[in-house]
mmCIF file of C-alpha atoms in Angstrom:
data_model
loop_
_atom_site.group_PDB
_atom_site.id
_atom_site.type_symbol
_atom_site.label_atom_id
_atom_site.label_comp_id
_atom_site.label_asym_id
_atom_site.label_seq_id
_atom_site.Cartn_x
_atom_site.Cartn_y
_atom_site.Cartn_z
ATOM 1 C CA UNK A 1 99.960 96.690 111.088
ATOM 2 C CA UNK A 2 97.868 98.793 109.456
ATOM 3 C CA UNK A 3 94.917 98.718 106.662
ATOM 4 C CA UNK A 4 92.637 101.095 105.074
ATOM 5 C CA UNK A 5 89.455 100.523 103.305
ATOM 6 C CA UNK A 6 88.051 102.678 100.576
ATOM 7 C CA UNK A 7 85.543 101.968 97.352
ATOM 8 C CA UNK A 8 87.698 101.247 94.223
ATOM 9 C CA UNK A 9 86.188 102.921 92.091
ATOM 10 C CA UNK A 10 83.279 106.058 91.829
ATOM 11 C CA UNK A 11 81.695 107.800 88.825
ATOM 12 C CA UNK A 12 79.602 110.592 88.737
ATOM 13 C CA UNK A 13 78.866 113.644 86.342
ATOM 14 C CA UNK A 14 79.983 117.245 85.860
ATOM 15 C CA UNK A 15 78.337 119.695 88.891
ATOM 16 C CA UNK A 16 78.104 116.761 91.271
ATOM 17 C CA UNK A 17 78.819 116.027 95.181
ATOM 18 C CA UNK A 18 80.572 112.887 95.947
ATOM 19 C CA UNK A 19 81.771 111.395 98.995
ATOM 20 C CA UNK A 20 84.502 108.647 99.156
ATOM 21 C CA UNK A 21 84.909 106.213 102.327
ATOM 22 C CA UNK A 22 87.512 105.622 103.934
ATOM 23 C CA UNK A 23 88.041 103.313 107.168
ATOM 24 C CA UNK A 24 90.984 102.215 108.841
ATOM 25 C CA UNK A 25 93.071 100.113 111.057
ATOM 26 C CA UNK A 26 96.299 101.063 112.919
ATOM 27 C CA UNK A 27 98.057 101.482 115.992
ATOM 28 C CA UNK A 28 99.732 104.678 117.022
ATOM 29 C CA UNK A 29 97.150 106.871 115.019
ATOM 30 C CA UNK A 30 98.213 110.610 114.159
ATOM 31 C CA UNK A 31 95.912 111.675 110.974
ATOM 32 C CA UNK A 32 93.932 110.874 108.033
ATOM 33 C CA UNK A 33 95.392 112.450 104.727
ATOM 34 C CA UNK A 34 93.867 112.396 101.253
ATOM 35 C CA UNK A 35 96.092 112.796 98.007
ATOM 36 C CA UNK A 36 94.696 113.307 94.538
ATOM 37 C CA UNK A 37 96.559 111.415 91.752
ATOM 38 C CA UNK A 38 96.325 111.914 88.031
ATOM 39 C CA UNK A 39 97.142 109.677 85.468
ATOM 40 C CA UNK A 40 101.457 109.484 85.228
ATOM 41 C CA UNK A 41 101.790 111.989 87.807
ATOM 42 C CA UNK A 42 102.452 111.931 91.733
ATOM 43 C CA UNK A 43 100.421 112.630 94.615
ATOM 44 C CA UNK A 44 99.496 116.038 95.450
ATOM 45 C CA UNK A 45 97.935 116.836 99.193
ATOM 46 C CA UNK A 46 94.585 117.995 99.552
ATOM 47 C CA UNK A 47 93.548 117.783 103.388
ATOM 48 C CA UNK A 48 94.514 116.575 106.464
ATOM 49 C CA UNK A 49 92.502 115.641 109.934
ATOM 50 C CA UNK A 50 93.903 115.238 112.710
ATOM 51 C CA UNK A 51 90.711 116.015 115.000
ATOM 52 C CA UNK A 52 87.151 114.725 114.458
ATOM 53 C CA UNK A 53 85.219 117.069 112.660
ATOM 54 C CA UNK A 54 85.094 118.623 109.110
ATOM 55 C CA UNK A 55 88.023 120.594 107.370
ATOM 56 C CA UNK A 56 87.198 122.564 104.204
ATOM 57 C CA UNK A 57 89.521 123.816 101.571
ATOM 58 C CA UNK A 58 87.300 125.103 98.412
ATOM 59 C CA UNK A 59 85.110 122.431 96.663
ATOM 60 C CA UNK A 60 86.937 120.145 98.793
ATOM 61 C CA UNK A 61 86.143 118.825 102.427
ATOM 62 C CA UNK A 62 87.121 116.185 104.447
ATOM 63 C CA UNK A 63 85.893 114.263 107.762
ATOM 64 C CA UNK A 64 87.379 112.281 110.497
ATOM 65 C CA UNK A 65 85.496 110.509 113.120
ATOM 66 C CA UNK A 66 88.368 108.662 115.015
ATOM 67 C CA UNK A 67 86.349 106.963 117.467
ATOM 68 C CA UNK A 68 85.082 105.497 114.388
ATOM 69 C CA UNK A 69 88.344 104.873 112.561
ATOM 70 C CA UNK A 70 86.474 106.337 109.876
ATOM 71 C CA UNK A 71 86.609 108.833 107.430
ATOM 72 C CA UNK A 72 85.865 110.899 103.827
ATOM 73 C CA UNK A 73 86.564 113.132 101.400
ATOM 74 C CA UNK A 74 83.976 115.146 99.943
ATOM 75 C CA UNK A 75 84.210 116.799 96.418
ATOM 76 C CA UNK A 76 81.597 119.536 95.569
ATOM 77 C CA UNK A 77 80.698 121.050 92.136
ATOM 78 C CA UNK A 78 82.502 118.296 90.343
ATOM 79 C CA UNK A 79 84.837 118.973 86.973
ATOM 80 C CA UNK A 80 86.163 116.673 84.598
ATOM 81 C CA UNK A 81 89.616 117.589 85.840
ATOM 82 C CA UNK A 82 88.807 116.076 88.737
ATOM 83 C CA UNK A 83 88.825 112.618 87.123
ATOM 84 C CA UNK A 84 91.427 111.480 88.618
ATOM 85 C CA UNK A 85 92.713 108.504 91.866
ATOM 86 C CA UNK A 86 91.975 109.772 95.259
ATOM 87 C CA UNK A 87 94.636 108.040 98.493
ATOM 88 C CA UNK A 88 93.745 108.298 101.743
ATOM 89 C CA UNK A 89 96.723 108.010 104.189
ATOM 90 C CA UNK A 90 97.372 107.465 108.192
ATOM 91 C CA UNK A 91 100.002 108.900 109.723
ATOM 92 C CA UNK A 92 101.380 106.808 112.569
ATOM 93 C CA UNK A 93 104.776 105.598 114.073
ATOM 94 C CA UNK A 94 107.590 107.440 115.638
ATOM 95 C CA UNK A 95 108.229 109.179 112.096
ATOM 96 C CA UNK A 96 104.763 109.704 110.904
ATOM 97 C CA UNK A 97 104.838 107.030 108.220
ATOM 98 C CA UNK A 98 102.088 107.202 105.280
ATOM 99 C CA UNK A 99 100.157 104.230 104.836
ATOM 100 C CA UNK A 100 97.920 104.592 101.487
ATOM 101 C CA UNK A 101 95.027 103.135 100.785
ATOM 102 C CA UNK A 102 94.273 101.090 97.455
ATOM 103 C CA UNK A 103 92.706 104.158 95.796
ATOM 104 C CA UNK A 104 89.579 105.705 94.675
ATOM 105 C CA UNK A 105 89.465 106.012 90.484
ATOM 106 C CA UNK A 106 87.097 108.624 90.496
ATOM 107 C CA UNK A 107 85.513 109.475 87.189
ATOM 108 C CA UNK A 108 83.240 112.564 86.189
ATOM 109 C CA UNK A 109 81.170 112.133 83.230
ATOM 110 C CA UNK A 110 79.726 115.463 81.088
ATOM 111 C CA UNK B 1 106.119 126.902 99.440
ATOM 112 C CA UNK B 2 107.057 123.105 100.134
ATOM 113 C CA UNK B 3 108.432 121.829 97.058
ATOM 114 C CA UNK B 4 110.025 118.350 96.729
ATOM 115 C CA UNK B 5 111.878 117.872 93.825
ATOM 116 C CA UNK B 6 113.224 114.628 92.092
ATOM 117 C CA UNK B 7 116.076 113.898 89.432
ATOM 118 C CA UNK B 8 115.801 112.121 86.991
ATOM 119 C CA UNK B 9 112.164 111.960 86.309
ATOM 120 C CA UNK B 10 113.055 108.843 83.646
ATOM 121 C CA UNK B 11 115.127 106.662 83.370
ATOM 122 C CA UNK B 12 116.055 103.647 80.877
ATOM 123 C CA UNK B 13 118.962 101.700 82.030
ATOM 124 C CA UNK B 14 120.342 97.674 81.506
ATOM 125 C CA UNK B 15 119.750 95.361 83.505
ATOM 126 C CA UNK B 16 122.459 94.786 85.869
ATOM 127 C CA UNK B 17 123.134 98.388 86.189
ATOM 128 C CA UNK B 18 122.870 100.982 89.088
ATOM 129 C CA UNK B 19 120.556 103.920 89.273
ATOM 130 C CA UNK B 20 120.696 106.760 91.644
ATOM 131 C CA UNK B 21 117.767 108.904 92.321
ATOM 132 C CA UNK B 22 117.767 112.667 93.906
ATOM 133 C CA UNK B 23 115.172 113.873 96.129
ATOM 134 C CA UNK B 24 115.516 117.423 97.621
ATOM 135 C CA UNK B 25 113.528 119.619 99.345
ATOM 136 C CA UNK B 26 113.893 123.125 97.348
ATOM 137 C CA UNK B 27 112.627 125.471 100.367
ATOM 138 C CA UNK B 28 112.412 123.421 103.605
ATOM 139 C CA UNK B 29 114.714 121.165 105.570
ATOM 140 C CA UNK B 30 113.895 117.819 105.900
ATOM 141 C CA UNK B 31 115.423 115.898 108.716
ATOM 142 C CA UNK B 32 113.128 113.169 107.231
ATOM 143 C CA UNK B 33 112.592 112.242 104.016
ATOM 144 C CA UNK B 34 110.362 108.818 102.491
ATOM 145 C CA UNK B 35 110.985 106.396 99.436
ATOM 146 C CA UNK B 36 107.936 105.173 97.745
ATOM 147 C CA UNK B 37 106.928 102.594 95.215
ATOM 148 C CA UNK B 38 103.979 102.826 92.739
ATOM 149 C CA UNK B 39 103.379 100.054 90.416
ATOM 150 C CA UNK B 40 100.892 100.372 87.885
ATOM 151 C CA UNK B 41 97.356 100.844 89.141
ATOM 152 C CA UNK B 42 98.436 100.376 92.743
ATOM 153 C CA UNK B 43 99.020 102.089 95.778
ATOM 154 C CA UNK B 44 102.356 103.846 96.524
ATOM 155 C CA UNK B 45 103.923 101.690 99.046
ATOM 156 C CA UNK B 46 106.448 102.668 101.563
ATOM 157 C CA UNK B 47 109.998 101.503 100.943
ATOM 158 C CA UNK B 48 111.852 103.517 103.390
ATOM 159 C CA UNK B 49 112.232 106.243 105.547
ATOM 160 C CA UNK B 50 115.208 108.289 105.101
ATOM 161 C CA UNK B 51 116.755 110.128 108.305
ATOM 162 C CA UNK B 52 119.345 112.747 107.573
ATOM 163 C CA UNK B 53 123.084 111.663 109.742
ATOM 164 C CA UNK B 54 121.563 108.184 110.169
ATOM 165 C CA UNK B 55 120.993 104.743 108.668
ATOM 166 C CA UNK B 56 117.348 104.916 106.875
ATOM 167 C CA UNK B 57 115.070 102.389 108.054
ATOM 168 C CA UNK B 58 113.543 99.878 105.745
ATOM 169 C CA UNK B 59 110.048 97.957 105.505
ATOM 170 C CA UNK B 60 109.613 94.993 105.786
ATOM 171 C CA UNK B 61 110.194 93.248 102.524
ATOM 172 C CA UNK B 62 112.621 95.821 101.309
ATOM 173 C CA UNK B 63 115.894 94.826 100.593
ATOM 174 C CA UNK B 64 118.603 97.233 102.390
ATOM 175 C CA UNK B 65 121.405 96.233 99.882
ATOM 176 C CA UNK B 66 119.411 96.673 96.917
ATOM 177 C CA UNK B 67 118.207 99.844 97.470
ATOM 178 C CA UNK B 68 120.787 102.280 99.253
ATOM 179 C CA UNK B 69 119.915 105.093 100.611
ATOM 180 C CA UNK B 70 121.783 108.429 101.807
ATOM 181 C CA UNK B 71 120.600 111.479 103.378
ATOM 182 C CA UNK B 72 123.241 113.135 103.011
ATOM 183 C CA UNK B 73 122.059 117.111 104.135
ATOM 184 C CA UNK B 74 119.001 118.337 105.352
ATOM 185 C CA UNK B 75 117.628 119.000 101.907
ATOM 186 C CA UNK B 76 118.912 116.107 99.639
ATOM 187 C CA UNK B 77 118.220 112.415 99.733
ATOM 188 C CA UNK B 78 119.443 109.819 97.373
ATOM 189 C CA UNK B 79 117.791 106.555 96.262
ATOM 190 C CA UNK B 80 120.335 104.112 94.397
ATOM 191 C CA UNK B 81 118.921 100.878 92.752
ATOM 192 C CA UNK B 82 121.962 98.734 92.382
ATOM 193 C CA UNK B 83 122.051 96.001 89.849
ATOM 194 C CA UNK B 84 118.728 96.757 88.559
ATOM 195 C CA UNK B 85 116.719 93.989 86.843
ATOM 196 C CA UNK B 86 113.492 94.042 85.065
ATOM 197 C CA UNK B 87 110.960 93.835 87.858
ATOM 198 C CA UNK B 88 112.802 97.086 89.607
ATOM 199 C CA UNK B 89 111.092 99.074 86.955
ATOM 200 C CA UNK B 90 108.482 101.201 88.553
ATOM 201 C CA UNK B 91 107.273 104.592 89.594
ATOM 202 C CA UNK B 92 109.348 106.000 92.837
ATOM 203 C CA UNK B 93 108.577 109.003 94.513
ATOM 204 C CA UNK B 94 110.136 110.646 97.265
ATOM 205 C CA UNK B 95 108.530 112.621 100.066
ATOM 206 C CA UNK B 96 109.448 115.237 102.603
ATOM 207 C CA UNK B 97 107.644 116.418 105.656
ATOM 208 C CA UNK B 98 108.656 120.088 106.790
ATOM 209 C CA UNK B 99 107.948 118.926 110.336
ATOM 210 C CA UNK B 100 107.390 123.090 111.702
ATOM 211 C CA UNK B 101 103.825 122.406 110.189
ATOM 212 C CA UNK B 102 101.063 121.940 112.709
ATOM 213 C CA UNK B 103 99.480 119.201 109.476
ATOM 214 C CA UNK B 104 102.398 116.720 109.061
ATOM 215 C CA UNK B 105 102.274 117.201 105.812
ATOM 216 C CA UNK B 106 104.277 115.236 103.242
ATOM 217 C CA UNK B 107 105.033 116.927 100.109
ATOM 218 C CA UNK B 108 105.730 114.780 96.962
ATOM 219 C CA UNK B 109 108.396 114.643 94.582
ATOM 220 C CA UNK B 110 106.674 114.304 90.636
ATOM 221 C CA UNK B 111 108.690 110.651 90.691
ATOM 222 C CA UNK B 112 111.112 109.312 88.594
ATOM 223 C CA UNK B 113 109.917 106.054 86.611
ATOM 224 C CA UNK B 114 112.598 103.814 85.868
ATOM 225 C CA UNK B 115 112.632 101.057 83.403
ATOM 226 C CA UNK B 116 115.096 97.990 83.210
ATOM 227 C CA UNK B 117 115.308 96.445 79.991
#
């Protein structure tokens, strides 16, 4: 089967970098995806690795080391709309299932 | 591009009743589509994965009769709850991936939350 890792929860304030962990377990490995989620609404995609190395989209960036089984999402500059619960995924099986992790709550203070 | 949408987005029904959910893909094809489940402050966990012309397949856990599902065309999957009770109420979302997409990408549905009284 498979299983993910990643902190539960992470505050910081306005204008800050965070990073949030995530390590996993799984057969038949294709990608590591992160989704942000806000409060009563559904996922929305923000990166995808398929390759190790860093991907950057805007104040957002993510990693994937998959010799490590390891990787993270980095936020830069941080808002308070970015308060929100951060998924990462793998992609594996013959139809690219998404397994989620638990979820980050992150929370940016003023 | 890649917009998944869902109908209803709520939905109060009796127990004992059936609910059908739409998924479609508004400017893609979607030979596969997914079925999530969200409870409250959890994780979205995979129901099932929807193939269009075939049976979907279901996780483990999942009951097939319960929850029917139909892929009926390349852009449409339905989701049908049948004789909802109390503990089916939750958030489900649907999911398509465009597949042409070097990322295998899956694009969300904004969910439907159901509640059995």
């Amino acid at each position: 089967g498979q299983s993910l890792e990643q902190p539960s929860e992470v505050t910081a304030v306005e204008g800050a970098i965070v990073q949030i962990n995530c390590t996993y377990q799984t057969s038949g490995f294709y990608g590591l995806s992160w989704y942000q989620q806000h409060d009563g609404g559904a996922p929305t995609f923000l990166s995808y690795n398929a390759l190790d190395g860093l991907e950057e989209t805007g104040r957002f960036s993510s990693f994937l080391s998959r010799s490590d089984s390891y990787g993270y999402l980095l936020l830069q500059e941080l808002q308070m709309k970015d308060s929100a619960s951060y998924f990462c995924a793998v992609s594996s099986g013959s139809a690219r299932q998404l397994t989620f992790g638990s979820g980050t709550q992150l929370t940016v203070l003023p | 591009g890649a917009v998944v949408s869902q109908h209803p987005s709520w939905v109060i029904c009796k127990s004992g009743t059936s609910v059908k959910i739409e998924c479609r893909s508004l400017d893609f094809q979607a030979t596969t589509m997914f079925w999530y489940r969200q409870f409250p402050k959890q994780s979205l966990m995979l129901m099932a994965t929807s193939n269009e012309g075939s049976k979907a397949t279901y996780e483990q856990g999942v009951e097939k009769d319960k929850f029917l599902i139909n892929h009926a065309s390349l852009t449409l999957s339905t989701l049908t709850v049948t004789s909802a009770h109390p503990e089916d109420s939750s958030f489900y979302i649907c999911s398509a991936e465009p597949g042409h997409q070097f990322q295998e990408t899956q694009y969300f549905g904004p969910g439907t939350r159901l509640l059995v009284l």
